[in-house]
């Protein structure tokens, strides 16, 4: 990632002005793509297999944290994390799922803690459900064998049952327990399964395919502008193409190294004018807005156009992980706040607010795909969608005929309003990710 | 809003809230939040004490905000917000939310559970259950809140203005003024930061931080009032506001032509004062002490022996012992005519890294409360104009605010009388 080894002189097309280079190296630019790559977004096997693998990974980590499941049962000596609240010991092995509630005292409303003890042989997921509605009220994932974990809940009046999903076995639902009284129940949602998420993911992939067609048309136009020496047209077409790419926010990780080639940035201590391997929209942006000649940008324009076409071609064989749809809806805006509202990715065009508006398109597209799942799971969905619209409408007031107000030129009141919109959007997007977290319900 | 369902008094309002976190959680959860808090007050009290020393909860409900008269605590954060709520209805919702968060945070409790519907409701930085830990939250409003946005122009407290620039000030606009002030204080930094994070999370759509300064108060060294970065005790001569007669004369606003809603509130002045500590350290002790009028070691006035000795200016008319231009003499001449200009100081030290010239960036978050900001702080400030100390300090930010009347009970909220 550093400047070592010494770059080849030919690796800096911005300064060369000669013939377009070959396709750039597969490695990303000096700092690669700017997007955080916290959660791998690509799948090569079937989606279901990946989900199983992910779950197993979680279990393994948890088991490690508990130093394995073969030690003496620590239930007796566990120090409760929650004090001053009623505790009820619950057994959650497949044969005893839910045992202990109702038998050792009267089920009651209010804040309380279930001490879940996995006396089974394998790790298990535990859910507190309402068997009548199928809604989940609480969950504990990856409870290692032989361990106890506390599940704090606020119970309203109603019917409940524990559901135990041990690895590689069918789900077991314990006895139904009625909590008497007239207290409203707490927040709950029906779980989302990977099967629920496959149709929206496929639709989304289709939408991305259409964006890729747009993208390669735009990069072709940009290349033509630069080849023809029309820099004014190039700046206009650069923005159009970049925004198309930014609208595909949820797919970046799927693009892999291509994202670094198409939309990479350089580290802050690297001069963009002399950054080896710095290619793509931002490299061209730097040239277009720093008085570089059209001739000096020809190589970069070809590189970008080639990468966009290759991306379009490769997309046919890519699969997106359905498990990440909900996460990406909020991660797009998190990235937008982190990199656009700070102008970290500005290489001279001052169009971060345009990018942020395009990112909202990307988040909205995912939400639209997820809407059938969310409409009876997230009571805030309509409000969230309205907030996205309002925020985007406000951002668009900073577009004066294709020239956008740079982030640094916002007045204080404007800046605060933008920040308030993004903060509000992000807080509302967090539940989407939580609700769309894949839960096994078999 | 019925009193027999504590914790669920705002259901109707919350149902239509549109821009604050928590609105989406749903009716049951909201009830559960406050209900949990109620249950927990008793629960925490009887729980086995954790390792960290625990401060008692300051009473949240009362005629006045608890943080005003409470002595300074070890940790504080002073924040000025601009209100981004769109209209008066949203401002009302915002103040409800702020009240609910402050009530929960200062009372302590088990954070509400969200099941699979959201990310955790609490950051967890104070552990699974939130201790009250002596946290106080003090909320004030600035003059700009009374502009046209919320239809409050005719309700502005009589003396509330934008903080003027005094002759020795060097104000930086980015560090001045604001629609709403919030000071959080507690014995521990984690408690203060937890509260700030919680409040910010719940109000992102309606409040944006304009400026923020963290502060701390030192222990007694070796005794008496805590010292500031100049090495002198700061706040020795505070009026005794535990005496209701004194408080009613110097501290609490209301009456005298003030809007009725202000009763129980107090004018709050925040001044961010840079202290040039390197320069100060190169000044002889005699000069330092003559600038303050006090002995650095004991805090005693230069004509006295103990910190709380009263200086006898009348017996020293030429300033032979305590110079006429010393800080304590100019600030508080202790005459009948100046007695009603005394203020209640609640200053914190700040420390925020380095300045561009390589000097330590340290100073004072000067906070004071009074009945009438013109008669008190502004008058004192005018008397202090040109005092020798100004070479070593540089006020660069802060603002005038009006600390709201207290939240009286579970159904009350910050600014209820203002927005009634």
PDB file of N, CA, C and O in Angstrom, chain A residues 213-248:
ATOM      1  N   UNK A 213     -24.783  -0.818 -17.691  1.00  0.00           N
ATOM      2  CA  UNK A 213     -24.919  -0.408 -19.093  1.00  0.00           C
ATOM      3  C   UNK A 213     -24.779   1.108 -19.200  1.00  0.00           C
ATOM      4  O   UNK A 213     -24.068   1.627 -20.054  1.00  0.00           O
ATOM      5  N   UNK A 214     -25.446   1.803 -18.280  1.00  0.00           N
ATOM      6  CA  UNK A 214     -25.319   3.263 -18.238  1.00  0.00           C
ATOM      7  C   UNK A 214     -23.874   3.673 -18.003  1.00  0.00           C
ATOM      8  O   UNK A 214     -23.359   4.596 -18.641  1.00  0.00           O
ATOM      9  N   UNK A 215     -23.254   2.974 -17.079  1.00  0.00           N
ATOM     10  CA  UNK A 215     -21.893   3.349 -16.688  1.00  0.00           C
ATOM     11  C   UNK A 215     -20.939   3.249 -17.873  1.00  0.00           C
ATOM     12  O   UNK A 215     -20.160   4.170 -18.144  1.00  0.00           O
ATOM     13  N   UNK A 216     -21.002   2.131 -18.601  1.00  0.00           N
ATOM     14  CA  UNK A 216     -20.032   1.982 -19.681  1.00  0.00           C
ATOM     15  C   UNK A 216     -20.348   2.947 -20.822  1.00  0.00           C
ATOM     16  O   UNK A 216     -19.439   3.418 -21.520  1.00  0.00           O
ATOM     17  N   UNK A 217     -21.629   3.297 -20.977  1.00  0.00           N
ATOM     18  CA  UNK A 217     -21.946   4.334 -21.960  1.00  0.00           C
ATOM     19  C   UNK A 217     -21.314   5.659 -21.543  1.00  0.00           C
ATOM     20  O   UNK A 217     -20.734   6.385 -22.358  1.00  0.00           O
ATOM     21  N   UNK A 218     -21.414   5.945 -20.241  1.00  0.00           N
ATOM     22  CA  UNK A 218     -20.870   7.217 -19.742  1.00  0.00           C
ATOM     23  C   UNK A 218     -19.346   7.264 -19.821  1.00  0.00           C
ATOM     24  O   UNK A 218     -18.766   8.299 -20.166  1.00  0.00           O
ATOM     25  N   UNK A 219     -18.704   6.157 -19.474  1.00  0.00           N
ATOM     26  CA  UNK A 219     -17.235   6.179 -19.529  1.00  0.00           C
ATOM     27  C   UNK A 219     -16.757   6.230 -20.983  1.00  0.00           C
ATOM     28  O   UNK A 219     -15.719   6.830 -21.268  1.00  0.00           O
ATOM     29  N   UNK A 220     -17.549   5.641 -21.874  1.00  0.00           N
ATOM     30  CA  UNK A 220     -17.209   5.737 -23.293  1.00  0.00           C
ATOM     31  C   UNK A 220     -17.311   7.188 -23.775  1.00  0.00           C
ATOM     32  O   UNK A 220     -16.457   7.679 -24.522  1.00  0.00           O
ATOM     33  N   UNK A 221     -18.360   7.863 -23.317  1.00  0.00           N
ATOM     34  CA  UNK A 221     -18.555   9.268 -23.693  1.00  0.00           C
ATOM     35  C   UNK A 221     -17.410  10.121 -23.119  1.00  0.00           C
ATOM     36  O   UNK A 221     -16.875  11.000 -23.804  1.00  0.00           O
ATOM     37  N   UNK A 222     -17.060   9.841 -21.880  1.00  0.00           N
ATOM     38  CA  UNK A 222     -15.975  10.589 -21.247  1.00  0.00           C
ATOM     39  C   UNK A 222     -14.667  10.402 -22.017  1.00  0.00           C
ATOM     40  O   UNK A 222     -13.915  11.351 -22.248  1.00  0.00           O
ATOM     41  N   UNK A 223     -14.433   9.182 -22.428  1.00  0.00           N
ATOM     42  CA  UNK A 223     -13.207   8.891 -23.182  1.00  0.00           C
ATOM     43  C   UNK A 223     -13.212   9.661 -24.505  1.00  0.00           C
ATOM     44  O   UNK A 223     -12.199  10.248 -24.906  1.00  0.00           O
ATOM     45  N   UNK A 224     -14.385   9.691 -25.128  1.00  0.00           N
ATOM     46  CA  UNK A 224     -14.497  10.385 -26.401  1.00  0.00           C
ATOM     47  C   UNK A 224     -14.239  11.896 -26.223  1.00  0.00           C
ATOM     48  O   UNK A 224     -13.537  12.522 -27.013  1.00  0.00           O
ATOM     49  N   UNK A 225     -14.825  12.439 -25.147  1.00  0.00           N
ATOM     50  CA  UNK A 225     -14.601  13.866 -24.868  1.00  0.00           C
ATOM     51  C   UNK A 225     -13.113  14.162 -24.728  1.00  0.00           C
ATOM     52  O   UNK A 225     -12.599  15.146 -25.257  1.00  0.00           O
ATOM     53  N   UNK A 226     -12.448  13.325 -23.958  1.00  0.00           N
ATOM     54  CA  UNK A 226     -11.033  13.575 -23.668  1.00  0.00           C
ATOM     55  C   UNK A 226     -10.194  13.350 -24.919  1.00  0.00           C
ATOM     56  O   UNK A 226      -9.308  14.154 -25.243  1.00  0.00           O
ATOM     57  N   UNK A 227     -10.518  12.293 -25.630  1.00  0.00           N
ATOM     58  CA  UNK A 227      -9.786  12.050 -26.884  1.00  0.00           C
ATOM     59  C   UNK A 227      -9.975  13.219 -27.844  1.00  0.00           C
ATOM     60  O   UNK A 227      -9.055  13.603 -28.576  1.00  0.00           O
ATOM     61  N   UNK A 228     -11.177  13.796 -27.830  1.00  0.00           N
ATOM     62  CA  UNK A 228     -11.463  14.899 -28.742  1.00  0.00           C
ATOM     63  C   UNK A 228     -11.046  16.250 -28.202  1.00  0.00           C
ATOM     64  O   UNK A 228     -11.272  17.280 -28.834  1.00  0.00           O
ATOM     65  N   UNK A 229     -10.532  16.264 -26.962  1.00  0.00           N
ATOM     66  CA  UNK A 229     -10.016  17.513 -26.403  1.00  0.00           C
ATOM     67  C   UNK A 229     -11.089  18.460 -25.877  1.00  0.00           C
ATOM     68  O   UNK A 229     -10.822  19.617 -25.607  1.00  0.00           O
ATOM     69  N   UNK A 230     -12.324  17.944 -25.673  1.00  0.00           N
ATOM     70  CA  UNK A 230     -13.399  18.810 -25.162  1.00  0.00           C
ATOM     71  C   UNK A 230     -13.498  18.638 -23.642  1.00  0.00           C
ATOM     72  O   UNK A 230     -14.253  17.813 -23.136  1.00  0.00           O
ATOM     73  N   UNK A 231     -12.745  19.448 -22.930  1.00  0.00           N
ATOM     74  CA  UNK A 231     -12.668  19.246 -21.480  1.00  0.00           C
ATOM     75  C   UNK A 231     -13.940  19.699 -20.762  1.00  0.00           C
ATOM     76  O   UNK A 231     -14.281  19.170 -19.705  1.00  0.00           O
ATOM     77  N   UNK A 232     -14.635  20.675 -21.311  1.00  0.00           N
ATOM     78  CA  UNK A 232     -15.896  21.097 -20.687  1.00  0.00           C
ATOM     79  C   UNK A 232     -16.897  19.944 -20.738  1.00  0.00           C
ATOM     80  O   UNK A 232     -17.559  19.624 -19.742  1.00  0.00           O
ATOM     81  N   UNK A 233     -16.986  19.315 -21.880  1.00  0.00           N
ATOM     82  CA  UNK A 233     -17.881  18.152 -21.997  1.00  0.00           C
ATOM     83  C   UNK A 233     -17.388  17.022 -21.106  1.00  0.00           C
ATOM     84  O   UNK A 233     -18.187  16.302 -20.486  1.00  0.00           O
ATOM     85  N   UNK A 234     -16.095  16.885 -20.996  1.00  0.00           N
ATOM     86  CA  UNK A 234     -15.533  15.819 -20.164  1.00  0.00           C
ATOM     87  C   UNK A 234     -15.919  15.998 -18.700  1.00  0.00           C
ATOM     88  O   UNK A 234     -16.269  15.044 -18.016  1.00  0.00           O
ATOM     89  N   UNK A 235     -15.862  17.249 -18.233  1.00  0.00           N
ATOM     90  CA  UNK A 235     -16.228  17.492 -16.829  1.00  0.00           C
ATOM     91  C   UNK A 235     -17.702  17.159 -16.597  1.00  0.00           C
ATOM     92  O   UNK A 235     -18.073  16.594 -15.568  1.00  0.00           O
ATOM     93  N   UNK A 236     -18.523  17.480 -17.568  1.00  0.00           N
ATOM     94  CA  UNK A 236     -19.956  17.194 -17.438  1.00  0.00           C
ATOM     95  C   UNK A 236     -20.188  15.673 -17.447  1.00  0.00           C
ATOM     96  O   UNK A 236     -20.906  15.132 -16.622  1.00  0.00           O
ATOM     97  N   UNK A 237     -19.562  15.001 -18.395  1.00  0.00           N
ATOM     98  CA  UNK A 237     -19.783  13.561 -18.513  1.00  0.00           C
ATOM     99  C   UNK A 237     -19.095  12.783 -17.395  1.00  0.00           C
ATOM    100  O   UNK A 237     -19.529  11.689 -17.024  1.00  0.00           O
ATOM    101  N   UNK A 238     -18.020  13.373 -16.880  1.00  0.00           N
ATOM    102  CA  UNK A 238     -17.385  12.746 -15.716  1.00  0.00           C
ATOM    103  C   UNK A 238     -18.385  12.657 -14.574  1.00  0.00           C
ATOM    104  O   UNK A 238     -18.543  11.614 -13.940  1.00  0.00           O
ATOM    105  N   UNK A 239     -19.074  13.771 -14.311  1.00  0.00           N
ATOM    106  CA  UNK A 239     -20.019  13.791 -13.187  1.00  0.00           C
ATOM    107  C   UNK A 239     -21.148  12.781 -13.415  1.00  0.00           C
ATOM    108  O   UNK A 239     -21.481  12.013 -12.507  1.00  0.00           O
ATOM    109  N   UNK A 240     -21.680  12.772 -14.635  1.00  0.00           N
ATOM    110  CA  UNK A 240     -22.781  11.842 -14.915  1.00  0.00           C
ATOM    111  C   UNK A 240     -22.337  10.395 -14.665  1.00  0.00           C
ATOM    112  O   UNK A 240     -23.041   9.616 -14.007  1.00  0.00           O
ATOM    113  N   UNK A 241     -21.164  10.054 -15.165  1.00  0.00           N
ATOM    114  CA  UNK A 241     -20.678   8.687 -15.006  1.00  0.00           C
ATOM    115  C   UNK A 241     -20.376   8.347 -13.557  1.00  0.00           C
ATOM    116  O   UNK A 241     -20.711   7.263 -13.064  1.00  0.00           O
ATOM    117  N   UNK A 242     -19.756   9.300 -12.874  1.00  0.00           N
ATOM    118  CA  UNK A 242     -19.412   9.027 -11.482  1.00  0.00           C
ATOM    119  C   UNK A 242     -20.657   8.814 -10.637  1.00  0.00           C
ATOM    120  O   UNK A 242     -20.697   7.946  -9.763  1.00  0.00           O
ATOM    121  N   UNK A 243     -21.679   9.600 -10.912  1.00  0.00           N
ATOM    122  CA  UNK A 243     -22.910   9.448 -10.124  1.00  0.00           C
ATOM    123  C   UNK A 243     -23.592   8.114 -10.407  1.00  0.00           C
ATOM    124  O   UNK A 243     -24.177   7.510  -9.505  1.00  0.00           O
ATOM    125  N   UNK A 244     -23.514   7.650 -11.624  1.00  0.00           N
ATOM    126  CA  UNK A 244     -24.069   6.323 -11.924  1.00  0.00           C
ATOM    127  C   UNK A 244     -23.349   5.274 -11.071  1.00  0.00           C
ATOM    128  O   UNK A 244     -23.974   4.417 -10.441  1.00  0.00           O
ATOM    129  N   UNK A 245     -22.033   5.397 -11.064  1.00  0.00           N
ATOM    130  CA  UNK A 245     -21.275   4.426 -10.270  1.00  0.00           C
ATOM    131  C   UNK A 245     -21.648   4.518  -8.789  1.00  0.00           C
ATOM    132  O   UNK A 245     -21.822   3.508  -8.105  1.00  0.00           O
ATOM    133  N   UNK A 246     -21.778   5.756  -8.296  1.00  0.00           N
ATOM    134  CA  UNK A 246     -22.085   5.944  -6.870  1.00  0.00           C
ATOM    135  C   UNK A 246     -23.486   5.459  -6.509  1.00  0.00           C
ATOM    136  O   UNK A 246     -23.762   5.159  -5.356  1.00  0.00           O
ATOM    137  N   UNK A 247     -24.361   5.418  -7.484  1.00  0.00           N
ATOM    138  CA  UNK A 247     -25.704   4.889  -7.207  1.00  0.00           C
ATOM    139  C   UNK A 247     -25.681   3.389  -6.930  1.00  0.00           C
ATOM    140  O   UNK A 247     -26.589   2.851  -6.334  1.00  0.00           O
ATOM    141  N   UNK A 248     -24.634   2.734  -7.374  1.00  0.00           N
ATOM    142  CA  UNK A 248     -24.559   1.279  -7.188  1.00  0.00           C
ATOM    143  C   UNK A 248     -23.944   0.926  -5.841  1.00  0.00           C
ATOM    144  O   UNK A 248     -23.355  -0.134  -5.686  1.00  0.00           O
TER     145      UNK A 248
END
